[in-house]
Amino acid sequence: MLLSSDAESAAARSLTGFGSQVECEADFFTAMSNIIDDPLGYDLFVMDCDGFGGIAAGERAVATLIASDARMRVILISAEFDAPAYPMGRRTAVCLPSPVSHESLRFGFDHVLRDRPVMHLS
C-alpha cells in the first residue's frame, strides 16, 4: 500500500520498478481502513507523509497500524526528516527524507523486507 497524494510519484514508479504490486491510495482514512480490513493482504506500507500533515501524520498512521495489530513493514517519506533512518526493529518504520531518490528507496525497501522469505521460481 502506498499512501500518496500523487499516484504517479517517484516512489510509486520506484516501487513498481522493484517488482512490487502497488496499490496507491490518496485518502488517509481509506488507506488505513483497507489495511485494517485486510491485514494479511499487505507486506509493506509506504507513506508520503508531506501530503497528509508531515511526520505527525506518519506517526498517527503507525500508531493506527499498531493498535489494529497490523504487522506489515513501514516506510515513511517526508521532507521533515534530516537523514535516512534504517532501524533494526521489525516494528519500527524506515524514515527517508523527501524528495526520495530511487537508490534511497531501494535501500529502504531491501532493509524493511530483509527477513522476508525469498521465493525461488524454477
mmCIF file with all atom_site columns, C-alpha atoms in Angstrom, residues 29-69:
data_model
loop_
_atom_site.group_PDB
_atom_site.id
_atom_site.type_symbol
_atom_site.label_atom_id
_atom_site.label_alt_id
_atom_site.label_comp_id
_atom_site.label_asym_id
_atom_site.label_entity_id
_atom_site.label_seq_id
_atom_site.pdbx_PDB_ins_code
_atom_site.Cartn_x
_atom_site.Cartn_y
_atom_site.Cartn_z
_atom_site.occupancy
_atom_site.B_iso_or_equiv
_atom_site.pdbx_formal_charge
_atom_site.auth_seq_id
_atom_site.auth_comp_id
_atom_site.auth_asym_id
_atom_site.auth_atom_id
_atom_site.pdbx_PDB_model_num
ATOM 1  C CA . PHE A 1 29 ? -8.655 7.032   6.215  1.00 0.00 ? 29 PHE A CA 1
ATOM 2  C CA . THR A 1 30 ? -9.358 4.811   3.200  1.00 0.00 ? 30 THR A CA 1
ATOM 3  C CA . ALA A 1 31 ? -5.776 3.521   3.240  1.00 0.00 ? 31 ALA A CA 1
ATOM 4  C CA . MET A 1 32 ? -5.926 2.750   6.969  1.00 0.00 ? 32 MET A CA 1
ATOM 5  C CA . SER A 1 33 ? -9.318 1.068   6.561  1.00 0.00 ? 33 SER A CA 1
ATOM 6  C CA . ASN A 1 34 ? -8.110 -1.082  3.642  1.00 0.00 ? 34 ASN A CA 1
ATOM 7  C CA . ILE A 1 35 ? -5.084 -2.259  5.619  1.00 0.00 ? 35 ILE A CA 1
ATOM 8  C CA . ILE A 1 36 ? -7.039 -2.923  8.806  1.00 0.00 ? 36 ILE A CA 1
ATOM 9  C CA . ASP A 1 37 ? -9.749 -4.815  6.898  1.00 0.00 ? 37 ASP A CA 1
ATOM 10 C CA . ASP A 1 38 ? -7.148 -6.997  5.160  1.00 0.00 ? 38 ASP A CA 1
ATOM 11 C CA . PRO A 1 39 ? -4.095 -7.150  7.470  1.00 0.00 ? 39 PRO A CA 1
ATOM 12 C CA . LEU A 1 40 ? -2.532 -10.113 5.650  1.00 0.00 ? 40 LEU A CA 1
ATOM 13 C CA . GLY A 1 41 ? -3.003 -8.564  2.213  1.00 0.00 ? 41 GLY A CA 1
ATOM 14 C CA . TYR A 1 42 ? -0.165 -6.071  2.548  1.00 0.00 ? 42 TYR A CA 1
ATOM 15 C CA . ASP A 1 43 ? 3.538  -6.733  3.190  1.00 0.00 ? 43 ASP A CA 1
ATOM 16 C CA . LEU A 1 44 ? 4.567  -3.090  3.071  1.00 0.00 ? 44 LEU A CA 1
ATOM 17 C CA . PHE A 1 45 ? 3.033  0.295   3.825  1.00 0.00 ? 45 PHE A CA 1
ATOM 18 C CA . VAL A 1 46 ? 4.764  3.326   2.299  1.00 0.00 ? 46 VAL A CA 1
ATOM 19 C CA . MET A 1 47 ? 3.518  6.789   3.199  1.00 0.00 ? 47 MET A CA 1
ATOM 20 C CA . ASP A 1 48 ? 4.468  10.076  1.566  1.00 0.00 ? 48 ASP A CA 1
ATOM 21 C CA . CYS A 1 49 ? 3.795  11.997  4.779  1.00 0.00 ? 49 CYS A CA 1
ATOM 22 C CA . ASP A 1 50 ? 4.056  15.531  3.405  1.00 0.00 ? 50 ASP A CA 1
ATOM 23 C CA . GLY A 1 51 ? 0.709  15.346  1.612  1.00 0.00 ? 51 GLY A CA 1
ATOM 24 C CA . PHE A 1 52 ? -1.065 14.381  4.848  1.00 0.00 ? 52 PHE A CA 1
ATOM 25 C CA . GLY A 1 53 ? 0.413  16.602  7.563  1.00 0.00 ? 53 GLY A CA 1
ATOM 26 C CA . GLY A 1 54 ? 4.074  15.581  7.742  1.00 0.00 ? 54 GLY A CA 1
ATOM 27 C CA . ILE A 1 55 ? 5.766  13.385  10.289 1.00 0.00 ? 55 ILE A CA 1
ATOM 28 C CA . ALA A 1 56 ? 2.865  13.757  12.745 1.00 0.00 ? 56 ALA A CA 1
ATOM 29 C CA . ALA A 1 57 ? 0.563  12.107  10.180 1.00 0.00 ? 57 ALA A CA 1
ATOM 30 C CA . GLY A 1 58 ? 3.103  9.326   9.677  1.00 0.00 ? 58 GLY A CA 1
ATOM 31 C CA . GLU A 1 59 ? 3.258  8.741   13.415 1.00 0.00 ? 59 GLU A CA 1
ATOM 32 C CA . ARG A 1 60 ? -0.556 8.668   13.536 1.00 0.00 ? 60 ARG A CA 1
ATOM 33 C CA . ALA A 1 61 ? -0.602 6.065   10.741 1.00 0.00 ? 61 ALA A CA 1
ATOM 34 C CA . VAL A 1 62 ? 1.965  3.886   12.532 1.00 0.00 ? 62 VAL A CA 1
ATOM 35 C CA . ALA A 1 63 ? 0.029  4.161   15.809 1.00 0.00 ? 63 ALA A CA 1
ATOM 36 C CA . THR A 1 64 ? -3.173 3.172   13.990 1.00 0.00 ? 64 THR A CA 1
ATOM 37 C CA . LEU A 1 65 ? -1.475 0.132   12.440 1.00 0.00 ? 65 LEU A CA 1
ATOM 38 C CA . ILE A 1 66 ? -0.004 -0.963  15.777 1.00 0.00 ? 66 ILE A CA 1
ATOM 39 C CA . ALA A 1 67 ? -3.356 -0.515  17.564 1.00 0.00 ? 67 ALA A CA 1
ATOM 40 C CA . SER A 1 68 ? -5.068 -2.670  14.938 1.00 0.00 ? 68 SER A CA 1
ATOM 41 C CA . ASP A 1 69 ? -2.297 -5.312  15.170 1.00 0.00 ? 69 ASP A CA 1
#
